[in-house]
XYZ file of C-alpha atoms in Angstrom:
569
model
C 0.245 -0.021 0.078
C 1.304 3.630 -0.316
C 1.910 6.360 2.212
C -0.391 8.222 -0.177
C -3.383 8.203 -1.886
C -2.947 8.746 -5.712
C -5.505 10.713 -7.273
C -7.801 7.992 -9.383
C -7.171 11.145 -12.382
C -3.104 10.688 -11.527
C -3.785 7.010 -11.292
C -2.353 5.908 -14.449
C 0.477 8.206 -15.234
C 1.366 8.429 -11.283
C 4.864 7.129 -10.232
C 4.376 3.779 -9.518
C 6.588 0.458 -10.053
C 6.008 -0.838 -13.421
C 6.294 -4.579 -11.645
C 3.507 -3.612 -9.405
C 0.617 -5.582 -8.970
C -2.814 -4.752 -10.254
C -5.262 -6.978 -10.390
C -5.846 -11.116 -10.057
C -7.058 -12.076 -13.529
C -7.625 -15.312 -14.766
C -5.507 -16.956 -12.860
C -1.876 -14.213 -13.392
C -1.745 -11.224 -11.981
C -1.459 -7.660 -13.842
C 0.791 -4.933 -13.161
C 0.949 -1.238 -13.673
C 2.758 -1.555 -16.724
C 0.850 -4.125 -18.066
C -2.358 -1.761 -16.793
C -1.410 1.049 -18.695
C -0.719 -0.318 -21.777
C -4.015 -1.952 -22.086
C -5.921 0.997 -21.296
C -3.926 3.338 -23.609
C -4.303 0.802 -26.309
C -7.953 0.549 -25.899
C -7.664 4.526 -25.736
C -6.369 4.804 -29.097
C -9.407 2.529 -30.671
C -12.031 4.225 -28.677
C -11.199 7.665 -29.354
C -11.655 7.284 -33.304
C -14.676 5.626 -32.591
C -18.044 8.653 -32.955
C -19.647 7.371 -30.401
C -20.014 9.759 -27.105
C -22.183 7.527 -24.864
C -21.508 3.819 -23.512
C -23.002 1.043 -21.920
C -20.398 -1.163 -19.563
C -20.737 -4.209 -17.966
C -18.231 -7.044 -18.157
C -18.096 -10.389 -15.645
C -14.586 -9.989 -14.065
C -12.656 -7.205 -12.785
C -10.122 -6.024 -13.605
C -11.350 -6.065 -17.799
C -14.301 -3.628 -16.337
C -10.859 -1.951 -15.029
C -9.327 -1.224 -18.463
C -11.963 -0.339 -20.784
C -13.576 1.969 -17.079
C -10.286 3.775 -17.674
C -10.152 3.617 -21.672
C -13.214 5.314 -22.205
C -11.926 8.306 -18.888
C -8.720 8.908 -20.548
C -10.618 9.262 -24.929
C -13.007 11.687 -22.842
C -16.290 9.423 -23.175
C -19.349 8.618 -20.627
C -19.629 5.303 -19.223
C -23.350 3.891 -17.777
C -22.546 1.118 -15.615
C -26.267 -1.283 -15.464
C -26.347 -3.700 -12.986
C -26.928 -6.608 -14.917
C -26.388 -7.056 -19.271
C -30.135 -8.889 -18.852
C -32.227 -8.673 -23.197
C -33.853 -5.945 -21.966
C -31.237 -4.413 -20.912
C -29.347 -3.960 -23.815
C -32.565 -3.009 -25.254
C -32.944 -0.343 -23.915
C -29.781 1.307 -23.643
C -28.537 0.943 -27.295
C -31.161 3.672 -28.134
C -28.744 5.734 -26.809
C -25.461 4.462 -26.089
C -22.784 1.822 -27.314
C -22.981 -1.625 -25.226
C -18.974 -2.784 -24.368
C -18.146 -5.676 -22.922
C -19.679 -9.154 -22.148
C -23.663 -8.292 -23.673
C -24.027 -11.541 -26.018
C -24.341 -14.550 -24.926
C -21.934 -16.839 -25.793
C -19.587 -15.137 -27.883
C -16.437 -13.602 -25.318
C -15.203 -10.113 -26.218
C -11.979 -9.474 -26.600
C -10.232 -7.066 -23.431
C -6.693 -7.528 -25.448
C -5.977 -7.577 -21.577
C -1.623 -8.940 -22.968
C -2.255 -5.771 -25.540
C 2.010 -4.140 -25.715
C 3.401 -0.881 -25.508
C 2.959 -0.314 -28.937
C 1.576 2.835 -27.900
C 2.909 6.114 -28.376
C 0.745 8.200 -26.219
C 1.435 9.747 -23.251
C -1.304 10.191 -20.676
C -3.565 13.078 -19.295
C -4.174 13.577 -15.530
C -8.644 13.441 -15.942
C -10.228 16.351 -15.099
C -11.926 14.808 -12.094
C -15.502 16.522 -11.802
C -15.970 16.109 -15.192
C -18.942 13.637 -15.595
C -18.324 10.736 -17.124
C -19.523 7.967 -14.902
C -23.752 6.987 -15.340
C -24.760 4.159 -12.161
C -28.307 3.250 -12.263
C -30.588 2.885 -9.588
C -34.273 2.428 -8.614
C -36.542 5.435 -8.803
C -40.317 6.375 -6.906
C -40.968 6.151 -10.594
C -40.095 2.548 -10.785
C -37.642 2.999 -14.084
C -34.859 2.871 -13.582
C -32.600 6.450 -12.588
C -29.110 7.279 -14.070
C -27.369 9.358 -12.010
C -24.479 10.946 -13.258
C -20.787 10.836 -10.917
C -17.678 12.592 -10.701
C -14.327 10.805 -9.861
C -13.678 13.105 -7.500
C -17.396 12.127 -5.461
C -14.971 8.273 -5.175
C -12.333 9.757 -4.496
C -13.717 11.976 -1.090
C -15.697 8.700 -0.573
C -12.073 6.276 -0.420
C -10.261 9.592 1.495
C -12.642 8.472 3.997
C -12.610 4.740 4.183
C -8.678 4.607 3.817
C -8.446 6.990 6.930
C -10.908 4.676 8.476
C -9.045 1.564 7.878
C -6.474 1.900 6.086
C -3.880 1.074 8.710
C -6.324 -1.891 9.442
C -5.500 -3.262 5.840
C -2.631 -2.670 5.720
C -1.160 -4.664 2.102
C -4.090 -7.053 2.167
C -5.608 -7.665 -1.880
C -9.484 -7.440 -2.167
C -11.418 -10.010 -2.638
C -15.143 -9.837 -3.321
C -18.199 -11.571 -4.279
C -19.901 -8.635 -4.734
C -20.379 -7.411 -8.084
C -17.854 -4.288 -9.334
C -20.947 -2.957 -11.758
C -22.753 -1.776 -9.072
C -21.800 1.332 -6.313
C -20.479 -0.857 -3.367
C -18.588 -3.227 -5.438
C -16.964 0.001 -8.042
C -15.990 1.614 -4.835
C -14.632 -1.576 -2.474
C -13.499 -3.552 -5.649
C -11.710 -1.636 -7.456
C -11.577 2.120 -7.102
C -10.602 1.631 -3.258
C -7.956 -0.284 -4.471
C -6.536 1.265 -7.028
C -5.956 4.818 -5.196
C -4.724 2.851 -2.636
C -2.404 0.874 -4.654
C -3.574 -2.587 -3.187
C -4.667 -5.622 -5.374
C -7.653 -6.761 -6.300
C -8.254 -10.312 -7.466
C -10.505 -10.158 -10.740
C -13.144 -13.187 -10.244
C -15.180 -12.776 -7.917
C -16.070 -15.339 -5.929
C -19.580 -16.719 -4.152
C -18.468 -19.981 -2.257
C -16.539 -18.523 0.453
C -14.473 -22.248 0.052
C -13.200 -20.736 -3.140
C -12.274 -17.209 -1.217
C -10.209 -18.994 1.476
C -8.289 -20.594 -0.991
C -7.719 -17.637 -3.930
C -5.859 -15.626 -1.393
C -2.796 -18.318 -1.580
C -2.068 -17.145 2.056
C -1.133 -13.720 1.638
C -3.107 -11.302 3.286
C -6.325 -10.339 1.830
C -10.531 -9.056 2.402
C -13.503 -10.170 1.949
C -16.104 -7.470 0.126
C -19.138 -9.038 1.192
C -23.325 -8.662 1.153
C -25.420 -10.447 3.723
C -26.735 -12.381 1.192
C -23.910 -14.998 0.867
C -22.663 -14.125 4.382
C -25.591 -15.134 5.946
C -25.449 -18.870 4.234
C -22.784 -19.332 6.030
C -23.265 -22.491 8.250
C -20.988 -24.679 10.606
C -19.017 -26.241 7.348
C -18.031 -22.847 6.042
C -14.236 -22.517 5.716
C -14.050 -20.182 9.447
C -9.895 -20.855 9.427
C -9.484 -18.910 6.175
C -11.813 -16.198 7.656
C -10.191 -15.479 10.455
C -7.271 -15.464 9.610
C -8.544 -11.769 6.961
C -7.860 -8.673 7.814
C -11.117 -7.318 7.555
C -15.353 -8.647 6.272
C -17.006 -5.814 4.956
C -20.964 -6.641 4.444
C -23.085 -3.831 2.100
C -26.374 -4.121 0.557
C -28.818 -4.702 3.497
C -28.235 -4.785 7.373
C -26.179 -8.314 8.409
C -28.970 -10.460 10.319
C -27.560 -10.552 14.208
C -27.751 -14.403 14.462
C -25.342 -14.010 11.377
C -22.965 -11.094 12.336
C -22.841 -13.448 15.431
C -21.571 -16.484 14.331
C -19.640 -15.394 11.526
C -17.604 -13.243 15.762
C -17.948 -16.497 17.559
C -16.376 -19.293 14.926
C -14.715 -16.767 12.411
C -13.611 -14.476 15.066
C -14.531 -11.716 12.042
C -16.476 -7.783 14.026
C -17.612 -7.830 10.078
C -17.549 -3.599 9.340
C -21.100 -3.131 7.419
C -22.066 0.077 5.605
C -24.853 1.742 4.797
C -25.381 3.875 2.062
C -27.349 3.682 -1.078
C -26.290 4.385 -5.011
C -27.367 8.545 -5.098
C -25.091 8.355 -2.154
C -22.592 6.808 -1.390
C -21.473 5.332 1.956
C -23.684 7.154 4.836
C -22.123 5.163 7.785
C -20.590 2.216 9.437
C -21.282 -0.443 12.301
C -19.545 -3.316 14.545
C -21.139 -5.153 15.884
C -23.750 -2.929 17.400
C -27.880 -2.361 16.047
C -26.395 1.489 16.196
C -24.945 2.980 13.143
C -21.525 5.731 13.104
C -21.693 8.372 10.736
C -18.731 9.131 7.817
C -17.090 11.804 8.855
C -18.436 15.413 7.407
C -22.457 13.466 7.379
C -25.468 14.914 9.262
C -28.598 14.372 9.295
C -31.922 16.706 9.934
C -35.377 15.943 9.642
C -38.241 18.320 8.311
C -41.825 17.645 8.028
C -40.435 13.966 8.750
C -38.749 13.145 5.974
C -34.593 13.132 6.736
C -32.374 14.927 5.023
C -28.789 13.787 4.204
C -25.426 16.568 4.487
C -22.864 14.279 2.486
C -19.505 16.613 1.229
C -20.259 13.834 -1.947
C -22.989 15.465 -2.999
C -23.831 18.486 -4.500
C -25.612 19.825 -1.613
C -25.790 23.322 0.875
C -25.099 22.684 4.006
C -26.521 22.063 7.364
C -29.349 24.323 6.607
C -32.827 24.071 6.356
C -34.585 22.069 3.286
C -31.687 21.302 1.680
C -30.121 17.749 1.626
C -30.986 13.926 0.085
C -34.053 12.906 0.891
C -33.198 9.425 2.786
C -35.931 6.599 2.019
C -35.828 5.315 5.580
C -37.110 5.752 8.864
C -34.328 6.962 11.509
C -33.966 8.037 15.217
C -31.232 10.277 16.004
C -29.304 9.263 18.742
C -26.308 11.948 20.102
C -22.831 12.280 18.794
C -23.524 10.969 15.021
C -24.911 7.657 16.366
C -28.638 6.568 14.690
C -30.891 3.246 14.861
C -32.089 2.263 11.308
C -35.987 1.165 10.964
C -36.371 0.219 7.354
C -37.529 1.597 4.342
C -39.845 4.304 3.323
C -40.467 3.554 -0.072
C -41.587 0.223 -2.254
C -37.381 -0.185 -2.856
C -36.367 -4.401 -1.906
C -33.263 -6.093 -1.788
C -33.448 -9.588 -3.312
C -30.296 -11.050 -2.183
C -28.911 -7.677 -2.011
C -29.832 -6.684 -5.412
C -32.267 -3.388 -4.935
C -35.859 -4.565 -7.261
C -38.634 -1.445 -7.319
C -41.928 -3.834 -6.739
C -42.666 -0.184 -9.039
C -41.515 -1.593 -12.513
C -42.302 -4.753 -11.334
C -45.470 -3.839 -11.583
C -45.327 -2.148 -14.698
C -43.789 -4.784 -16.210
C -46.446 -7.910 -15.772
C -49.092 -4.433 -16.831
C -47.656 -3.800 -19.818
C -48.813 -7.567 -20.934
C -51.911 -8.248 -22.560
C -52.221 -11.125 -20.360
C -52.606 -9.175 -16.956
C -54.819 -5.836 -15.991
C -53.154 -5.198 -12.448
C -50.031 -6.428 -10.773
C -49.201 -5.579 -7.535
C -45.381 -7.071 -5.458
C -45.020 -7.638 -1.749
C -41.781 -9.580 -0.496
C -42.199 -12.349 1.266
C -40.042 -12.643 4.456
C -38.330 -15.734 5.282
C -35.444 -17.478 5.350
C -34.756 -16.015 2.144
C -36.682 -13.167 0.929
C -38.658 -14.005 -2.017
C -40.886 -11.656 -4.826
C -44.277 -12.625 -4.751
C -46.645 -11.510 -7.202
C -50.548 -11.090 -6.834
C -52.389 -10.586 -11.050
C -55.648 -9.597 -12.168
C -56.013 -11.650 -15.541
C -57.800 -9.825 -18.652
C -60.185 -12.211 -20.716
C -56.905 -12.740 -22.977
C -55.162 -13.957 -19.867
C -57.900 -15.875 -18.618
C -58.458 -17.838 -22.232
C -54.250 -18.571 -21.856
C -55.003 -19.839 -18.198
C -57.813 -22.404 -19.517
C -56.005 -23.845 -22.555
C -51.774 -24.468 -21.384
C -52.360 -23.796 -16.943
C -51.190 -21.930 -14.535
C -47.569 -23.608 -14.757
C -47.229 -23.091 -18.371
C -48.953 -18.395 -18.124
C -46.080 -18.367 -15.191
C -43.204 -19.341 -16.706
C -43.913 -17.476 -20.091
C -44.287 -14.572 -17.582
C -40.767 -15.009 -15.567
C -38.967 -15.441 -19.197
C -40.910 -11.980 -20.138
C -39.837 -10.826 -17.226
C -36.053 -12.247 -17.286
C -35.680 -9.027 -20.227
C -35.786 -7.017 -17.604
C -34.481 -8.278 -13.851
C -32.055 -10.799 -12.708
C -32.667 -14.020 -12.269
C -32.800 -14.333 -7.863
C -35.012 -10.951 -7.912
C -38.713 -12.690 -10.231
C -41.200 -13.698 -8.708
C -41.699 -17.252 -6.845
C -44.999 -17.281 -5.730
C -48.011 -15.789 -7.911
C -51.101 -15.565 -7.057
C -54.738 -14.895 -9.448
C -57.506 -12.949 -8.163
C -60.784 -12.103 -9.914
C -60.254 -9.057 -8.265
C -57.508 -6.643 -5.547
C -58.182 -7.495 -2.562
C -59.025 -3.977 -0.563
C -59.198 -1.912 2.547
C -61.854 0.256 3.720
C -60.106 2.665 2.879
C -59.142 1.197 -0.729
C -55.635 0.456 0.354
C -54.949 -2.736 -1.581
C -55.489 -5.521 1.299
C -51.934 -6.347 3.021
C -52.506 -8.343 4.926
C -54.786 -10.904 3.805
C -52.584 -10.868 0.574
C -49.560 -12.140 2.887
C -51.916 -15.193 5.173
C -52.295 -16.101 1.465
C -48.648 -16.226 -0.007
C -47.041 -16.662 3.392
C -48.239 -20.018 4.418
C -47.258 -22.388 6.512
C -47.519 -26.176 4.128
C -47.501 -28.284 6.900
C -50.661 -27.316 7.877
C -52.181 -25.263 5.196
C -53.131 -25.869 1.420
C -51.345 -23.525 -0.996
C -53.567 -21.245 -2.662
C -52.674 -19.893 -6.532
C -55.772 -18.881 -7.426
C -59.282 -16.232 -5.579
C -62.385 -16.006 -6.677
C -64.006 -12.762 -4.961
C -67.849 -11.567 -4.286
C -69.408 -9.918 -1.803
C -70.570 -12.775 1.112
C -68.832 -15.899 -1.128
C -65.113 -16.269 -2.269
C -63.710 -19.703 -4.511
C -60.392 -20.798 -3.573
C -58.779 -23.048 -5.902
C -55.989 -25.457 -3.853
C -52.728 -28.248 -3.995
C -53.120 -30.111 -1.145
C -49.186 -29.908 0.186
C -47.864 -33.734 -0.743
C -46.103 -33.350 3.150
C -48.641 -32.085 5.134
C -47.389 -32.800 8.669
C -51.578 -35.210 8.586
C -50.599 -37.573 6.871
C -47.953 -40.063 8.097
C -51.275 -40.944 10.733
C -53.695 -40.978 8.419
C -52.588 -43.519 6.903
C -49.101 -44.452 7.014
C -49.544 -46.373 3.634
C -52.684 -45.297 1.856
C -52.403 -41.388 3.046
C -55.659 -39.449 2.934
C -56.673 -35.897 4.889
C -58.831 -36.335 7.587
C -61.787 -34.712 8.333
C -61.047 -32.274 11.822
C -58.479 -31.122 8.743
C -60.648 -30.160 6.192
C -62.996 -28.419 8.582
C -59.663 -26.205 10.477
C -59.181 -25.571 7.028
C -63.299 -23.905 5.833
C -62.486 -21.891 9.234
C -59.381 -20.309 8.739
C -60.266 -19.294 5.453
C -63.486 -18.636 6.394
C -62.388 -15.912 9.282
C -59.604 -15.148 6.413
C -62.195 -13.474 4.352
C -64.723 -12.876 5.783
C -65.897 -10.543 8.971
C -67.365 -14.012 11.630
C -67.645 -12.482 15.234
C -69.304 -15.209 16.632
C -68.281 -18.102 18.390
C -68.339 -21.530 16.296
C -71.280 -23.298 18.020
C -72.406 -26.324 15.659
C -72.074 -28.213 12.582
C -74.811 -29.354 10.374
C -75.771 -31.236 7.006
C -71.953 -32.770 6.979
C -70.682 -34.935 4.535
C -67.494 -36.706 3.107
C -68.250 -38.257 0.156
C -64.641 -38.930 -1.370
C -60.777 -38.988 0.399
C -58.590 -36.218 -0.855
C -55.070 -37.638 -1.139
C -51.712 -35.708 -1.282
C -50.750 -33.494 -4.038
C -54.807 -33.309 -5.079
C -55.989 -30.554 -6.878
C -58.896 -28.403 -5.125
C -61.961 -26.030 -5.587
C -63.594 -24.344 -2.304
C -66.251 -22.315 -2.069
C -67.510 -20.293 0.455
C -70.752 -18.278 1.353
C -71.049 -16.235 4.704
C -74.374 -15.808 6.029
C -74.436 -13.251 8.244
C -77.192 -12.832 9.379
C -77.697 -16.415 10.333
C -74.088 -16.773 10.871
C -73.989 -19.837 8.854
C -70.204 -21.000 6.740
C -71.616 -22.872 3.119
C -68.867 -25.321 1.945
C -67.671 -26.968 -0.546
C -64.805 -29.007 -1.306
C -64.572 -29.948 -5.313
C -62.043 -31.458 -7.868
C -62.424 -32.795 -11.217
C -63.827 -36.102 -9.654
C -66.024 -34.056 -7.854
C -66.979 -33.113 -4.217
C -65.088 -34.237 -2.041
C -66.737 -33.003 0.583
C -69.627 -30.292 1.675
C -71.836 -28.829 4.703
C -71.736 -25.954 6.631
C -70.420 -24.736 10.097
C -72.881 -21.892 12.503
C -71.729 -19.483 14.607
C -73.471 -17.797 17.119
C -73.050 -17.058 20.528
C -76.194 -19.684 23.629
C -75.388 -16.808 26.125
């Protein structure tokens, strides 16, 4: 590590030993001289091209660094998308020249072994020019471009180096996060380049592979909660303990995961809180409270929190000035605060930022869907769920080809715009969107239908609602806890469980505020087996306090009757 940070604007022209390792890529180290020669080669090529805007996407970080600085020195503007999906490519191609790994199945030649044929002398870059454009999801649901200058990154690098530079020393940067997002871009590429540290080009998704790649040299890990919370007893804890530091960003690390890493890996994970718009805002280690980075300030105006940051072009701590945050905060003394979650509809799935609004808009643009509502179901891995009202065409497709094939086609359409990790995994088709008395979508009902215990309840895959009647499409899970005891050789759904399901869904959809009294005209005519697909029709007669039910399938009625609710006092 250099005693002094190299400005990013000078990192190709500063006096650095020619053999100083810049990056470890594809099994070999690339030194400062090779890096500079390849950048010059690409500057010559890029300056000869008439395009001004380039969309840069690469799988590995070293080729990204080469093309990034070549584009900067060629005076181009660089757009850095979060993915290379076909829909993203098509949209960017309207304004940009695509550069890098955009064509599936075809490798791009980065010419990383370019010789010193170019006689070009590189000049310092303008640190204030906004040549970098990164993307984040805006509140409107459309990807929002954010122009950044090298100076903004340099100011943040200075803060990071002051905070952790001595701890990191000459350690190499290894990561499980992409450099196509601001956290990876800063921590994996720009900070190491400025500080004179080597970075590994490949993203190491597996901690076992990452530990092997360290090669008994000092290293630190740039990770995310999605990867860290998957560590378990079999993880390479000895190798993790040998790291100089472990960083995490992109969401809050669960407390139990942080404690496990501290206990088993002897690492107090350094969490960084920020966003694409703001850069890093605060950090914490093994604590619930966050500490603002030096120079940061928070003020509250009309119940909205405003950030005052030296990285942003905003006024000092003045009333009404600053960048509005989408988080709920409790401010403590001396630059400490507590986060309580986001207040908008931008979510993180496996640390991938997703606009639920955009997802809904993409679905509604399809001829098969009239309405769509997206929500997140909190599991060990959070999943996206979609509730959709099908159009007439959509209903025809559903009847013609079935639910599973229809969902596959919808997911294939979404793959044009979104990475697979954020695609909906749960789907519910409804005839009308359930609303509260205030006219808002009834979130609690939808979550109850989608986030169910499949050891006790059936899967609901479609709902038809009327004022006092409900028609549910159900699937009986094979692993219900009731089957082994009823009976082991020939499992069938007990009648008492069917009645419990009737009451569960009845109280979910209707206002039943009287206690259960008795059963009337109950009939069990056909058995229900694991995996059966059923239709449950519920009719609620509020005046008489009777809930009528009928379980049926293609085979006919399985059971029927009514449950009576009345207060006998």
